[in-house]
Short mmCIF file of C-alpha atoms in Angstrom, two decimals:
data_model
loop_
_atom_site.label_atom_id
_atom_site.label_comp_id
_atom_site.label_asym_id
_atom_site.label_seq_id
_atom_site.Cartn_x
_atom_site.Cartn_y
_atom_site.Cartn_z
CA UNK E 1 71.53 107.65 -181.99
CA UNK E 2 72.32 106.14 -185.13
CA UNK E 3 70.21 105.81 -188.02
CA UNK E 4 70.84 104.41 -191.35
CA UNK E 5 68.72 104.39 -194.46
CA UNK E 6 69.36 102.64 -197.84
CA UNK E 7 72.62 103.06 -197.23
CA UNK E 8 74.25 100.91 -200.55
CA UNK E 9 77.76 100.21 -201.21
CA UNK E 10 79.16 99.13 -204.95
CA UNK E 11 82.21 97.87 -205.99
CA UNK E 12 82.37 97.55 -209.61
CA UNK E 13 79.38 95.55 -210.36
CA UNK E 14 79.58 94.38 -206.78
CA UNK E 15 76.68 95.24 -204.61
CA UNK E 16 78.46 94.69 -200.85
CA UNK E 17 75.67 96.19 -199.21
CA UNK E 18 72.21 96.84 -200.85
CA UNK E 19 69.68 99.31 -199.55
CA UNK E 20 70.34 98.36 -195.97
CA UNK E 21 68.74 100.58 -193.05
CA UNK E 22 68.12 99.93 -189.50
CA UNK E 23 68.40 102.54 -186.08
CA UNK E 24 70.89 101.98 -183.22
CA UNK E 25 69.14 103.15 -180.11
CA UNK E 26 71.42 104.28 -176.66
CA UNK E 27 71.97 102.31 -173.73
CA UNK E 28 72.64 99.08 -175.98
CA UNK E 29 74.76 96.06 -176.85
CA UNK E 30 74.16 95.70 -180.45
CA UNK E 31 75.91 92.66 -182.18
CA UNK E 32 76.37 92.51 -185.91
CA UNK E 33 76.67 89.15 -187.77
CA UNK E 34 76.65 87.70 -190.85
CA UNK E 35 78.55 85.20 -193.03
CA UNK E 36 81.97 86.26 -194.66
CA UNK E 37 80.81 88.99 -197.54
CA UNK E 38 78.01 89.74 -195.60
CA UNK E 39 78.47 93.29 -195.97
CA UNK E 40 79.42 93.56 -191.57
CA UNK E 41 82.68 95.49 -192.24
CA UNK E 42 81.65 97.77 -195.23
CA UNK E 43 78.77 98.59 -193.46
CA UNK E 44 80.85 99.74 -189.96
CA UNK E 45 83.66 101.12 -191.93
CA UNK E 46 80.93 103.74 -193.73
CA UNK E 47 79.58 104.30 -190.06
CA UNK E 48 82.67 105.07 -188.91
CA UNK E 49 83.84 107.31 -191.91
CA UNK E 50 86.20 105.36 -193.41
CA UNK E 51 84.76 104.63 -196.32
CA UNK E 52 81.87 106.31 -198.41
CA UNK E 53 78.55 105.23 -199.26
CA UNK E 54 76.88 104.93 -202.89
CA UNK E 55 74.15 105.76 -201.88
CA UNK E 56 72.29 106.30 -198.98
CA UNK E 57 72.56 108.48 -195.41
CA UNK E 58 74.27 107.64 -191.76
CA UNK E 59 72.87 109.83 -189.80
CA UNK E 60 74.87 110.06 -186.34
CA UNK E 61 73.32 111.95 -183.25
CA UNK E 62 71.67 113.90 -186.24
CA UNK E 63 74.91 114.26 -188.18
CA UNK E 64 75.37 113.15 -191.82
CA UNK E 65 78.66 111.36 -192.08
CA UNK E 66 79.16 113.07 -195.70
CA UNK E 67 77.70 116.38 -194.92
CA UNK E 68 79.13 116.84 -191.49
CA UNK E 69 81.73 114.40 -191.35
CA UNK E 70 84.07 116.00 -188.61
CA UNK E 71 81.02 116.32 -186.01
CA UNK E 72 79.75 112.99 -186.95
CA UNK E 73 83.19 110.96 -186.11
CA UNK E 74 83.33 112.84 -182.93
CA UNK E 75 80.43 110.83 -181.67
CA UNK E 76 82.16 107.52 -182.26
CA UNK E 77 84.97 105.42 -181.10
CA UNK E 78 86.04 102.87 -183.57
CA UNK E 79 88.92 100.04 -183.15
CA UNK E 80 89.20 98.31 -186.87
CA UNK E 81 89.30 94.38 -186.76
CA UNK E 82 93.16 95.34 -187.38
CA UNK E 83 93.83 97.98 -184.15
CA UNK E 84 95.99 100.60 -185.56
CA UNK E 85 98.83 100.50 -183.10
CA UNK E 86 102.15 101.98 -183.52
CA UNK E 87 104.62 99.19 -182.39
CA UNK E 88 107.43 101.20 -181.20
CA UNK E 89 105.58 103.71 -179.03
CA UNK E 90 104.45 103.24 -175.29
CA UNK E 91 101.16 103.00 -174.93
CA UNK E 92 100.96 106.13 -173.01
CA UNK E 93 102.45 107.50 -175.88
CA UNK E 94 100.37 106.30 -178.58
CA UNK E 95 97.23 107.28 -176.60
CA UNK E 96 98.41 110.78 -176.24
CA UNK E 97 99.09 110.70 -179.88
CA UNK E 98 95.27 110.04 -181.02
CA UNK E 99 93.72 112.17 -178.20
CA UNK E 100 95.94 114.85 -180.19
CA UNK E 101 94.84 113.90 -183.07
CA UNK E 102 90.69 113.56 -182.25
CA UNK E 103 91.22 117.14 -180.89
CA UNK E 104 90.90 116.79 -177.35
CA UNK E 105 91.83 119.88 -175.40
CA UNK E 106 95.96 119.79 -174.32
CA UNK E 107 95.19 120.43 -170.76
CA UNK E 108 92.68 117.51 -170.71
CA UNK E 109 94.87 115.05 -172.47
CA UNK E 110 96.49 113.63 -169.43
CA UNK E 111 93.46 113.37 -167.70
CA UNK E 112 91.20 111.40 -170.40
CA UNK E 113 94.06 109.30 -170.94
CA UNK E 114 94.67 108.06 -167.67
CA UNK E 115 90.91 107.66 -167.06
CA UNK E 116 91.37 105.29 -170.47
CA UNK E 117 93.91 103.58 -169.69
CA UNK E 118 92.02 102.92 -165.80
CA UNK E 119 88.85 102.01 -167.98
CA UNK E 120 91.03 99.38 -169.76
CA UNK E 121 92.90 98.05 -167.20
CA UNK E 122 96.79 98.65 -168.99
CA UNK E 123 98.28 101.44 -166.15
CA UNK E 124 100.41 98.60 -165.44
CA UNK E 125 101.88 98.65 -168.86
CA UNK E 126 101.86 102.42 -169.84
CA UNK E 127 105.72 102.64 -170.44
CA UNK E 128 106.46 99.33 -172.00
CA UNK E 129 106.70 98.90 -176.00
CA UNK E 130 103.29 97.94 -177.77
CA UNK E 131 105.35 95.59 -179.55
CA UNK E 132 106.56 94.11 -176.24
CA UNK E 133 102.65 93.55 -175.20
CA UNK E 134 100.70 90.42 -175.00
CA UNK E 135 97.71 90.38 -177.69
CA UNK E 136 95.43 91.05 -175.02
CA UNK E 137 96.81 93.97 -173.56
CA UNK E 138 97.17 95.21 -177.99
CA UNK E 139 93.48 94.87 -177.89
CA UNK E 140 93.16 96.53 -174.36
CA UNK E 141 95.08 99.59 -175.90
CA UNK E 142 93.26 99.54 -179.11
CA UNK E 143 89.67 99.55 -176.94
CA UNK E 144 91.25 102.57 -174.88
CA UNK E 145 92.04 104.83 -177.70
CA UNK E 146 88.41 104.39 -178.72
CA UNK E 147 87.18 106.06 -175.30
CA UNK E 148 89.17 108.81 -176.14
CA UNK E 149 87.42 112.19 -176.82
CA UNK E 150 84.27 111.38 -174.77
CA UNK E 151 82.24 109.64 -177.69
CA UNK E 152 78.83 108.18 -176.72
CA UNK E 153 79.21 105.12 -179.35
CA UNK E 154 82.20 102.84 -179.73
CA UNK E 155 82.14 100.15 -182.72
CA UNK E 156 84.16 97.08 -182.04
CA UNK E 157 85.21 95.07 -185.34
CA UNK E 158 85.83 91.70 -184.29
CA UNK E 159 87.35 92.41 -181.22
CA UNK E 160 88.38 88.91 -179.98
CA UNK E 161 90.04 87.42 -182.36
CA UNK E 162 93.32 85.66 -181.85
CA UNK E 163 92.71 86.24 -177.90
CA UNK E 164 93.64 82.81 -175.88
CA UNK E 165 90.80 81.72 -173.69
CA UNK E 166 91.54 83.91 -170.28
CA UNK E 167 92.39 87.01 -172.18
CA UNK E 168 88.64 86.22 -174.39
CA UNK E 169 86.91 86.35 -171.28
CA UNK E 170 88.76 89.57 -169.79
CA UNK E 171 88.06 91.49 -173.07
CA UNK E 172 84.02 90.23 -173.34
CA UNK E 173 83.93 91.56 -169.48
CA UNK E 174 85.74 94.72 -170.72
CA UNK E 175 83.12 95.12 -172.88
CA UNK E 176 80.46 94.86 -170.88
CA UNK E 177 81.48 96.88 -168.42
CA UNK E 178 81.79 99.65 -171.38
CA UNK E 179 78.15 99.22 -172.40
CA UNK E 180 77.23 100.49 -169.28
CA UNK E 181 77.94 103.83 -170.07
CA UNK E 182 78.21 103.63 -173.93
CA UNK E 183 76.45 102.35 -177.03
CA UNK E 184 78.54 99.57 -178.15
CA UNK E 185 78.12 97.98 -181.15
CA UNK E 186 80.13 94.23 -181.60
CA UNK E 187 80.68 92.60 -184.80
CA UNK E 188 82.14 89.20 -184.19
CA UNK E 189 82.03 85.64 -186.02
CA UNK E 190 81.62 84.30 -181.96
CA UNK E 191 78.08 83.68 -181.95
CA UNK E 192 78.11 82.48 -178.24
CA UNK E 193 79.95 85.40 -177.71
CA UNK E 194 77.18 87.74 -179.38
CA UNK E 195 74.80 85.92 -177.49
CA UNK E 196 76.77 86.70 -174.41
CA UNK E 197 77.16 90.27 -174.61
CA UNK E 198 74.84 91.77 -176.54
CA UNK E 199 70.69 92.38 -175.87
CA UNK E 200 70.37 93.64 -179.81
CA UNK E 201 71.29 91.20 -182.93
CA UNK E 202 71.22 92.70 -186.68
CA UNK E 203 71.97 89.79 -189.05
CA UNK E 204 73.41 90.64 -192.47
CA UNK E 205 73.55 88.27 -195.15
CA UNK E 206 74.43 89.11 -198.62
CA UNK E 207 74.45 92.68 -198.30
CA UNK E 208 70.46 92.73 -196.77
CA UNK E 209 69.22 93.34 -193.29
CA UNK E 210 67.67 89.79 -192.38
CA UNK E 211 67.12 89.93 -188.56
CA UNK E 212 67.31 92.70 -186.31
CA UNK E 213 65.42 92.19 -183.42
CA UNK E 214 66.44 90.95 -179.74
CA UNK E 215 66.83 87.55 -179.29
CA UNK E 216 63.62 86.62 -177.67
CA UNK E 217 61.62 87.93 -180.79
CA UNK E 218 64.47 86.31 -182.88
CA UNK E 219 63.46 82.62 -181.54
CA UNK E 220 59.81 83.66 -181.52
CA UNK E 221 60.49 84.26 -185.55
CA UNK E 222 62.40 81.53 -186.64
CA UNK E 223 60.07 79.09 -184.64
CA UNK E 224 57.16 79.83 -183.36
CA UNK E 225 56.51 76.98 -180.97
CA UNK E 226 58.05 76.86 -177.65
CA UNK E 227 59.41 73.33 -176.47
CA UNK E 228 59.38 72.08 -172.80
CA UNK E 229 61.88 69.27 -171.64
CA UNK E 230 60.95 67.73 -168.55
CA UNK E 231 61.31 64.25 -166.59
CA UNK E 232 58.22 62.76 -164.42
CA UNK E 233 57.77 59.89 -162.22
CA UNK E 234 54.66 57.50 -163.16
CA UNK E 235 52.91 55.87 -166.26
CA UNK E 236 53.72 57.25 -169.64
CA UNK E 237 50.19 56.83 -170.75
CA UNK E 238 48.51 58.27 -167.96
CA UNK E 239 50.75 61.58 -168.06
CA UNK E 240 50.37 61.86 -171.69
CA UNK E 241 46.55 62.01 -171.89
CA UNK E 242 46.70 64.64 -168.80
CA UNK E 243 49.38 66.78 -171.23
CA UNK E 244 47.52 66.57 -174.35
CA UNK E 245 44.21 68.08 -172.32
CA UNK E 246 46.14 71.09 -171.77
CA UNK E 247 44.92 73.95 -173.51
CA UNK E 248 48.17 75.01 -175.90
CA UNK E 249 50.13 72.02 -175.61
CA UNK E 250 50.52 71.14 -179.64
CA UNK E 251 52.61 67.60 -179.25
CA UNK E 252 53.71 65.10 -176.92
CA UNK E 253 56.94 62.70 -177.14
CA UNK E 254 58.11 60.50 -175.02
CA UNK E 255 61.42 59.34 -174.39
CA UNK E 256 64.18 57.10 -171.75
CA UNK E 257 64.67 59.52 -168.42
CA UNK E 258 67.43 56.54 -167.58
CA UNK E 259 65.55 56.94 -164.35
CA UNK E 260 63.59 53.80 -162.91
CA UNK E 261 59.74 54.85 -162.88
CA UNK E 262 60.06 57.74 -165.02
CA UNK E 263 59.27 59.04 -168.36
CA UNK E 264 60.97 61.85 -170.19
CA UNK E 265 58.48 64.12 -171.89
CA UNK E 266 59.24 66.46 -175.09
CA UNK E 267 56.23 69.29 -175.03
CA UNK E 268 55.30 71.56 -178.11
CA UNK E 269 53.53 74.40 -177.15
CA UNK E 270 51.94 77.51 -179.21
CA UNK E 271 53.77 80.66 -179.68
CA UNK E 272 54.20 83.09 -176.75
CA UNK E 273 52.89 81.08 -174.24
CA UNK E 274 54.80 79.82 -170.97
CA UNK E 275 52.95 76.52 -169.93
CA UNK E 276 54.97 75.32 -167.31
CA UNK E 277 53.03 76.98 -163.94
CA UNK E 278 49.45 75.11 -165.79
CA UNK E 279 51.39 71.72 -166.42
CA UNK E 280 53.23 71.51 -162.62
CA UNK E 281 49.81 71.89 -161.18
CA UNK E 282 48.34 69.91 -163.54
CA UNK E 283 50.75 66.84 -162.39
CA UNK E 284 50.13 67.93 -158.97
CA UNK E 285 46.75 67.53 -158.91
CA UNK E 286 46.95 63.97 -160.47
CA UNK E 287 50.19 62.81 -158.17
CA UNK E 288 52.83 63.05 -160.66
CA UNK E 289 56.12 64.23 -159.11
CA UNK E 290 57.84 66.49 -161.82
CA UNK E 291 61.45 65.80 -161.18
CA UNK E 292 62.87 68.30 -163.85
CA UNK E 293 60.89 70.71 -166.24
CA UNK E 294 63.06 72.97 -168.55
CA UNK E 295 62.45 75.64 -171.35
CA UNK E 296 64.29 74.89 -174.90
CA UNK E 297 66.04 77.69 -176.02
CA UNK E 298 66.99 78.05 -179.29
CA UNK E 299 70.96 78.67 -179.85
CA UNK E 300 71.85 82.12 -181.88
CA UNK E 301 73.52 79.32 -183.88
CA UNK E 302 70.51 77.82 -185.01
CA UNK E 303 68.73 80.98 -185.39
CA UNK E 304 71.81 82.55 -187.26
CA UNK E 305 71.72 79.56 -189.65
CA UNK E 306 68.02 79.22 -190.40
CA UNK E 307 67.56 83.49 -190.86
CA UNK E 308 70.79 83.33 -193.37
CA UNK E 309 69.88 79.91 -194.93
CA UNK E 310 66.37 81.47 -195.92
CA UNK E 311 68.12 84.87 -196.84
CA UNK E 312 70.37 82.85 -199.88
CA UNK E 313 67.67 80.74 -200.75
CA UNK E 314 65.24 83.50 -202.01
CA UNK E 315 67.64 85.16 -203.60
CA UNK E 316 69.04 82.23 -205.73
CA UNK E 317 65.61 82.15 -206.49
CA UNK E 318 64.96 85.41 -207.56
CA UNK E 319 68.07 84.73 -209.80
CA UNK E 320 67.25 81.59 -210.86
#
C-alpha cells in the first residue's frame, strides 16, 4: 500500500532522514517511534505531501508522491500533530470546507460528512464553535476530516497529546475502531499506547530504520531468551534439579514467594520455545503444586530503549 525506498531528507548539512525504506501493508496498525529528531515527522510529512524528499520515492497505492502527487494524496488522510482547525467555524462547517477542498463530489458532501462526523462521534456538536470545543472533541474533528474523501490510509501525528485521561482512552478506542476498515499509521511518544493499538512497530532513530517488525519478533530480537516467573509449593532444591533436567531451560533462580512452603522460581529458557505445558507436567509428575506460572514479557519500553541505545552507539562509533 505504501512503499518507501531510500527516501532521504537534508537540511543544510542536516541529514533528518537517511536512506530510510520500509512497506506499509493494508489491514494494519502501524506505530512509528523514535526519540525527538528521529526523523518520525519529516518522514510522515513527505508521505503525506507536505514536504519533499531529497532523494528517494513514496510510492502510494502505486503512485509517486512527486510524479503523481494529486492521485497519491487522495489515498491518504492526514491530521498534523497540530490539527488544522479553523476556530471560528462549526464543525459542520469546517468539514464541508475540506471535503470541498479534497474534491469530493457536491452532491456527496453531506452524506460523507455526516457519515464522518457519526464515525467520530461529534453529531452532538456539529453547530457549536471549534473554539468553544473541548480538546477532545478538536481532535475528534481533526480525525473526521481525515475520513473525508474515502482514503484507504489515514496517518495520525501524535494524536493524543494534551488529551486528559478519559478523553485518551476515547480517542485510542476511536482509533481502533478506524483500523478496522483503514490502514492507520500512529506516531506517538506513548509507548504503552503504541503497544496498545498497534500490531506493526517501525522504530526510527537518528534518521535510520532500526526496528520494524511486530512486537513478538521485536522481543525475540532484542533478547532472545524467554523468562518464566512462577511460584511452587515444596523444597527449593528438589524443584531446582527437576528444572535444570529440562531440555531448554538455560538458568534457574530462586527467590522469597512470601508464601509459607514455597519457592519462587525465575526460568531462562532458549529462544522460541514455550516451556510451560513440559514444566507443569514435569511438577506434576513429582508432586509439586504450581501455584502461579507466568510468561515475562518484555515492555516496548525496554525494547524501544535497547533498539535506539544500540542505534546511537554504532554510530558514535562510526564517528568516533
Amino acid at each position: 500500500m505504501i512503499e518507501i525506498k531510500d527516501l532521504t531528507k537534508k537540511y543544510g548539512h542536516h541529514t533528518a532522514v537517511d536512506h530510510v525504506s520500509f512497506k506499509i501493508r493494508n489491514g494494519h496498525i502501524y506505530g512509528l517511534l523514535g526519540p525527538n529528531g528521529a526523523g518520525k515527522s519529516t518522514t510522515m510529512n513527505i508521505i503525506a505531501g507536505c514536504l519533499s524528499p531529497t532523494e528517494g520515492t513514496v510510492l502510494i497505492n502505486g503512485y509517486d508522491v512527486c510524479d503523481h502527487p494529486l492521485e497519491a494524496k487522495r489515498q491518504i488522510g492526514y491530521l498534523p500533530e497540530q490539527p488544522p482547525l479553523f476556530m471560528d467555524m462549526t464543525p459542520f462547517e469546517y468539514l464541508c470546507f475540506v471535503a470541498e477542498a479534497k474534491g469530493v463530489k457536491d452532491d456527496v458532501i453531506d452524506r460523507q460528512v455526516k457519515e464522518a462526523m457519526e464515525m467520530t462521534d461529534i453529531l452532538d456538536v456539529k453547530d457549536r464553535l471549534i473554539r468553544n470545543l473541548s480538546k477532545g472533541y478538536r481532535q475528534r474533528v481533526g480525525i473526521a476530516q481525515t475520513v473525508l474523501g474515502n482514503p484507504d490510509i489515514i496517518i495520525l501525528d501524535e494524536p493524543t497529546v494534551g488529551l486528559d485521561p478519559k478523553q485518551l482512552t476515547e480517542i485510542r478506542a476511536l482509533i481502533r475502531k478506524l483500523g478496522e476498515k483503514l490502514t492507520v499509521i500512529v506516531s506517538s511518544h506513548i509507548l504503552s499506547e503504541i503497544s496498545e493499538l498497534c500490531d506493526h512497530v517501525i522504530i526510527l532513530s537518528g534518521g535510520h530504520v532500526v526496528a520494524d517488525d511486530d512486537m513478538a519478533s521485536l522481543e525475540a530480537r532484542v533478547s532472545p531468551e524467554k523468562t518464566i516467573r512462577m511460584t511452587v509449593k515444596g523444597d527449593g532444591t528438589g524443584i531446582r534439579e527437576i528444572l535444570a533436567g529440562i531440555n531448554g531451560v538455560l538458568e534457574v533462580e530462586e527467590g522469597s514467594s512470601g508464601m509459607e512452603g514455597c519457592v519462587a522460581l525465575t526460568v531462562r529458557t532458549v529462544s522460541g520455545e514455550d516451556l510451560r505445558d513440559t514444566i507443569f507436567f514435569a511438577m506434576a509428575e513429582a508432586r509439586y503444586a504450581v501455584i502461579s506460572m507466568d510468561m515475562v514479557e518484555q515492555s516496548l519500553e525496554s525494547i524501544f530503549l535497547s533498539l535506539t541505545g544500540s542505534s546511537e552507539a554504532a554510530r558514535k562509533e562510526e564517528r568516533d
